[in-house]
Amino acid sequence: MDPALTQDYLNALQAASISFWQNQSTRWLGMLQRMREGTYDASQFAQDAVFMWDNWVSLAAFPVQFGVSQTRQLPTLLFVVDGIAENSGPATAPTPIFVPSGVTIELTDLYRVGGNATIAAKDFIRVTLSQTGDRMELTLIDIDKGKFQPGLYVGAVYAPELAARRPLAVVHIFIAKPPGEPPVGP
């Protein structure tokens, strides 16, 4: 389990619990005050009972609400290759789903946006999955040795499960024009 997610859960649970007890205490103090004054009647009791029950149900529903709000997004990884500084990773990201052992992850070739150039993923990118199946690591391999047109290239990492391909990440590689070279057309 992701330690950051666990910490987020505990923090949110603490905040929800504090809010719950503050609301309950305020309601109880108001009830006691009206009882001492002799102005508390059955209709107010019914209203207070419904309010307190609603707060209990909201607190009990917290784990489900938190789980729905924490659905992982599809990660996007960006590598920059510019001839001066090459960000070749490795880059890691959590997987949006748990990938069971035995399922291999694959990467599509990367296609240049607005052009017809490609980067063969099998030759220039290595993708591995953590032993726990919840993180992936991508590394560029000898990308500087390829003769690629400058531009933005996009591909996808996925897990083939039975007849479906489950998306795991979007990969972008930006290959900048080397310094001193004239602009290249599409």
mmCIF file of C-alpha atoms in Angstrom:
data_model
loop_
_atom_site.group_PDB
_atom_site.id
_atom_site.type_symbol
_atom_site.label_atom_id
_atom_site.label_comp_id
_atom_site.label_asym_id
_atom_site.label_seq_id
_atom_site.Cartn_x
_atom_site.Cartn_y
_atom_site.Cartn_z
ATOM 1 C CA MET A 1 0.000 0.000 0.000
ATOM 2 C CA ASP A 2 1.185 3.487 -0.812
ATOM 3 C CA PRO A 3 2.361 5.199 2.433
ATOM 4 C CA ALA A 4 1.312 8.637 1.141
ATOM 5 C CA LEU A 5 -2.221 7.360 0.486
ATOM 6 C CA THR A 6 -2.362 5.828 3.969
ATOM 7 C CA GLN A 7 -1.283 9.128 5.504
ATOM 8 C CA ASP A 8 -3.875 11.012 3.423
ATOM 9 C CA TYR A 9 -6.554 8.577 4.614
ATOM 10 C CA LEU A 10 -5.608 8.967 8.281
ATOM 11 C CA ASN A 11 -5.502 12.770 7.982
ATOM 12 C CA ALA A 12 -8.899 12.882 6.266
ATOM 13 C CA LEU A 13 -10.369 10.456 8.832
ATOM 14 C CA GLN A 14 -9.085 12.625 11.660
ATOM 15 C CA ALA A 15 -10.566 15.761 10.065
ATOM 16 C CA ALA A 16 -13.928 14.014 9.510
ATOM 17 C CA SER A 17 -13.969 12.739 13.100
ATOM 18 C CA ILE A 18 -13.131 16.144 14.571
ATOM 19 C CA SER A 19 -15.852 17.771 12.467
ATOM 20 C CA PHE A 20 -18.330 15.077 13.535
ATOM 21 C CA TRP A 21 -17.619 15.511 17.249
ATOM 22 C CA GLN A 22 -17.742 19.303 16.989
ATOM 23 C CA ASN A 23 -21.170 19.108 15.329
ATOM 24 C CA GLN A 24 -22.438 16.590 17.893
ATOM 25 C CA SER A 25 -21.129 18.629 20.857
ATOM 26 C CA THR A 26 -22.673 21.828 19.521
ATOM 27 C CA ARG A 27 -26.010 20.059 19.022
ATOM 28 C CA TRP A 28 -25.934 18.484 22.517
ATOM 29 C CA LEU A 29 -25.012 21.770 24.195
ATOM 30 C CA GLY A 30 -27.874 23.512 22.368
ATOM 31 C CA MET A 31 -30.290 20.779 23.466
ATOM 32 C CA LEU A 32 -29.171 21.029 27.098
ATOM 33 C CA GLN A 33 -29.462 24.828 27.040
ATOM 34 C CA ARG A 34 -33.032 24.703 25.687
ATOM 35 C CA MET A 35 -33.944 21.984 28.268
ATOM 36 C CA ARG A 36 -32.682 24.182 31.126
ATOM 37 C CA GLU A 37 -34.717 27.085 29.766
ATOM 38 C CA GLY A 38 -37.798 24.875 29.466
ATOM 39 C CA THR A 39 -38.215 25.610 25.744
ATOM 40 C CA TYR A 40 -37.303 22.158 24.422
ATOM 41 C CA ASP A 41 -40.238 20.241 22.918
ATOM 42 C CA ALA A 42 -40.901 17.039 20.969
ATOM 43 C CA SER A 43 -40.572 18.645 17.516
ATOM 44 C CA GLN A 44 -37.104 19.954 18.419
ATOM 45 C CA PHE A 45 -36.189 16.502 19.760
ATOM 46 C CA ALA A 46 -37.172 14.894 16.430
ATOM 47 C CA GLN A 47 -35.167 17.494 14.528
ATOM 48 C CA ASP A 48 -32.109 16.949 16.726
ATOM 49 C CA ALA A 49 -32.405 13.164 16.470
ATOM 50 C CA VAL A 50 -32.502 13.323 12.650
ATOM 51 C CA PHE A 51 -29.517 15.708 12.599
ATOM 52 C CA MET A 52 -27.459 13.460 14.911
ATOM 53 C CA TRP A 53 -28.386 10.330 12.915
ATOM 54 C CA ASP A 54 -27.370 12.086 9.679
ATOM 55 C CA ASN A 55 -23.979 12.964 11.184
ATOM 56 C CA TRP A 56 -23.405 9.356 12.289
ATOM 57 C CA VAL A 57 -24.280 8.053 8.808
ATOM 58 C CA SER A 58 -21.938 10.599 7.202
ATOM 59 C CA LEU A 59 -19.078 9.513 9.452
ATOM 60 C CA ALA A 60 -19.798 5.823 8.798
ATOM 61 C CA ALA A 61 -19.784 6.480 5.027
ATOM 62 C CA PHE A 62 -16.401 8.213 5.185
ATOM 63 C CA PRO A 63 -14.282 5.218 4.015
ATOM 64 C CA VAL A 64 -16.382 4.793 0.872
ATOM 65 C CA GLN A 65 -16.390 8.514 0.127
ATOM 66 C CA PHE A 66 -12.621 8.683 0.576
ATOM 67 C CA GLY A 67 -12.063 5.674 -1.689
ATOM 68 C CA VAL A 68 -14.152 7.189 -4.465
ATOM 69 C CA SER A 69 -12.369 10.535 -4.183
ATOM 70 C CA GLN A 70 -8.918 8.913 -4.344
ATOM 71 C CA THR A 71 -9.309 7.086 -7.641
ATOM 72 C CA ARG A 72 -5.904 7.221 -9.211
ATOM 73 C CA GLN A 73 -5.408 9.196 -12.365
ATOM 74 C CA LEU A 74 -3.589 7.857 -15.390
ATOM 75 C CA PRO A 75 0.003 9.066 -14.895
ATOM 76 C CA THR A 76 1.756 11.073 -17.583
ATOM 77 C CA LEU A 77 5.530 10.835 -17.873
ATOM 78 C CA LEU A 78 7.559 13.422 -19.781
ATOM 79 C CA PHE A 79 11.147 12.960 -20.917
ATOM 80 C CA VAL A 80 13.117 15.825 -22.485
ATOM 81 C CA VAL A 81 15.990 15.155 -24.875
ATOM 82 C CA ASP A 82 17.656 18.366 -26.027
ATOM 83 C CA GLY A 83 21.274 17.560 -26.806
ATOM 84 C CA ILE A 84 22.546 19.468 -23.778
ATOM 85 C CA ALA A 85 20.662 17.977 -20.890
ATOM 86 C CA GLU A 86 18.919 14.671 -21.368
ATOM 87 C CA ASN A 87 16.316 13.651 -18.867
ATOM 88 C CA SER A 88 16.464 9.932 -19.431
ATOM 89 C CA GLY A 89 15.170 8.762 -16.093
ATOM 90 C CA PRO A 90 14.466 6.372 -14.791
ATOM 91 C CA ALA A 91 11.062 7.860 -14.104
ATOM 92 C CA THR A 92 8.678 6.096 -11.757
ATOM 93 C CA ALA A 93 4.953 6.463 -11.317
ATOM 94 C CA PRO A 94 2.203 4.632 -9.451
ATOM 95 C CA THR A 95 -0.010 2.445 -11.586
ATOM 96 C CA PRO A 96 -3.683 3.467 -11.619
ATOM 97 C CA ILE A 97 -4.630 -0.188 -11.058
ATOM 98 C CA PHE A 98 -3.017 -3.128 -9.316
ATOM 99 C CA VAL A 99 -1.236 -5.294 -11.886
ATOM 100 C CA PRO A 100 -1.202 -8.930 -10.752
ATOM 101 C CA SER A 101 1.976 -10.976 -10.970
ATOM 102 C CA GLY A 102 2.395 -12.778 -14.259
ATOM 103 C CA VAL A 103 0.906 -9.937 -16.298
ATOM 104 C CA THR A 104 3.534 -8.249 -18.433
ATOM 105 C CA ILE A 105 3.322 -4.576 -19.193
ATOM 106 C CA GLU A 106 3.898 -3.304 -22.692
ATOM 107 C CA LEU A 107 4.633 0.002 -24.359
ATOM 108 C CA THR A 108 3.391 1.142 -27.738
ATOM 109 C CA ASP A 109 5.751 2.803 -30.183
ATOM 110 C CA LEU A 110 5.808 6.554 -29.728
ATOM 111 C CA TYR A 111 4.438 8.642 -32.580
ATOM 112 C CA ARG A 112 5.394 12.219 -33.342
ATOM 113 C CA VAL A 113 2.538 14.654 -32.868
ATOM 114 C CA GLY A 114 1.880 16.441 -36.171
ATOM 115 C CA GLY A 115 4.217 14.243 -38.209
ATOM 116 C CA ASN A 116 4.888 10.722 -39.336
ATOM 117 C CA ALA A 117 8.045 9.875 -37.355
ATOM 118 C CA THR A 118 8.099 7.135 -34.715
ATOM 119 C CA ILE A 119 10.324 5.920 -31.907
ATOM 120 C CA ALA A 120 10.432 2.136 -31.621
ATOM 121 C CA ALA A 121 9.763 1.533 -27.939
ATOM 122 C CA LYS A 122 11.460 -1.877 -27.862
ATOM 123 C CA ASP A 123 14.743 -0.316 -28.993
ATOM 124 C CA PHE A 124 14.869 2.832 -26.861
ATOM 125 C CA ILE A 125 12.654 2.430 -23.780
ATOM 126 C CA ARG A 126 12.668 -0.096 -20.942
ATOM 127 C CA VAL A 127 9.585 -0.401 -18.755
ATOM 128 C CA THR A 128 9.485 -2.522 -15.600
ATOM 129 C CA LEU A 129 6.872 -3.202 -12.955
ATOM 130 C CA SER A 130 7.526 -3.268 -9.211
ATOM 131 C CA GLN A 131 7.236 -6.587 -7.396
ATOM 132 C CA THR A 132 4.124 -5.329 -5.631
ATOM 133 C CA GLY A 133 2.424 -4.469 -8.941
ATOM 134 C CA ASP A 134 1.631 -0.891 -7.966
ATOM 135 C CA ARG A 135 4.496 1.118 -9.523
ATOM 136 C CA MET A 136 6.245 1.181 -12.884
ATOM 137 C CA GLU A 137 9.622 2.482 -13.960
ATOM 138 C CA LEU A 138 10.529 3.771 -17.420
ATOM 139 C CA THR A 139 14.077 4.337 -18.622
ATOM 140 C CA LEU A 140 15.277 5.768 -21.937
ATOM 141 C CA ILE A 141 18.063 3.676 -23.462
ATOM 142 C CA ASP A 142 20.510 5.277 -25.907
ATOM 143 C CA ILE A 143 17.824 7.679 -27.131
ATOM 144 C CA ASP A 144 20.569 10.149 -28.049
ATOM 145 C CA LYS A 145 21.923 7.641 -30.590
ATOM 146 C CA GLY A 146 18.695 7.649 -32.584
ATOM 147 C CA LYS A 147 18.238 10.144 -35.411
ATOM 148 C CA PHE A 148 14.808 11.472 -34.526
ATOM 149 C CA GLN A 149 13.053 14.519 -35.889
ATOM 150 C CA PRO A 150 12.588 17.191 -33.240
ATOM 151 C CA GLY A 151 9.114 17.254 -31.765
ATOM 152 C CA LEU A 152 6.789 15.707 -29.234
ATOM 153 C CA TYR A 153 6.317 11.940 -29.340
ATOM 154 C CA VAL A 154 3.475 10.174 -27.524
ATOM 155 C CA GLY A 155 2.866 6.545 -26.599
ATOM 156 C CA ALA A 156 1.095 4.449 -23.979
ATOM 157 C CA VAL A 157 1.991 1.860 -21.374
ATOM 158 C CA TYR A 158 -0.618 -0.833 -20.902
ATOM 159 C CA ALA A 159 -1.205 -4.238 -19.345
ATOM 160 C CA PRO A 160 -2.783 -6.835 -21.625
ATOM 161 C CA GLU A 161 -5.248 -8.736 -19.432
ATOM 162 C CA LEU A 162 -7.221 -11.428 -21.218
ATOM 163 C CA ALA A 163 -8.950 -9.627 -24.088
ATOM 164 C CA ALA A 164 -8.547 -6.114 -22.654
ATOM 165 C CA ARG A 165 -5.681 -3.662 -22.628
ATOM 166 C CA ARG A 166 -5.632 -1.800 -19.309
ATOM 167 C CA PRO A 167 -3.957 1.642 -19.660
ATOM 168 C CA LEU A 168 -1.220 2.335 -17.105
ATOM 169 C CA ALA A 169 0.421 5.576 -18.289
ATOM 170 C CA VAL A 170 0.881 8.037 -21.124
ATOM 171 C CA VAL A 171 4.500 8.624 -22.150
ATOM 172 C CA HIS A 172 5.730 11.829 -23.816
ATOM 173 C CA ILE A 173 9.230 12.336 -25.163
ATOM 174 C CA PHE A 174 10.110 15.830 -26.285
ATOM 175 C CA ILE A 175 13.090 15.886 -28.626
ATOM 176 C CA ALA A 176 14.297 19.437 -28.985
ATOM 177 C CA LYS A 177 16.184 20.799 -31.938
ATOM 178 C CA PRO A 178 19.881 20.633 -31.090
ATOM 179 C CA PRO A 179 21.426 24.078 -30.539
ATOM 180 C CA GLY A 180 22.704 25.745 -33.689
ATOM 181 C CA GLU A 181 20.657 23.606 -36.083
ATOM 182 C CA PRO A 182 18.189 25.263 -38.453
ATOM 183 C CA PRO A 183 14.476 24.568 -37.911
ATOM 184 C CA VAL A 184 13.173 21.306 -39.362
ATOM 185 C CA GLY A 185 9.777 21.123 -41.019
ATOM 186 C CA PRO A 186 7.226 18.370 -40.415
#
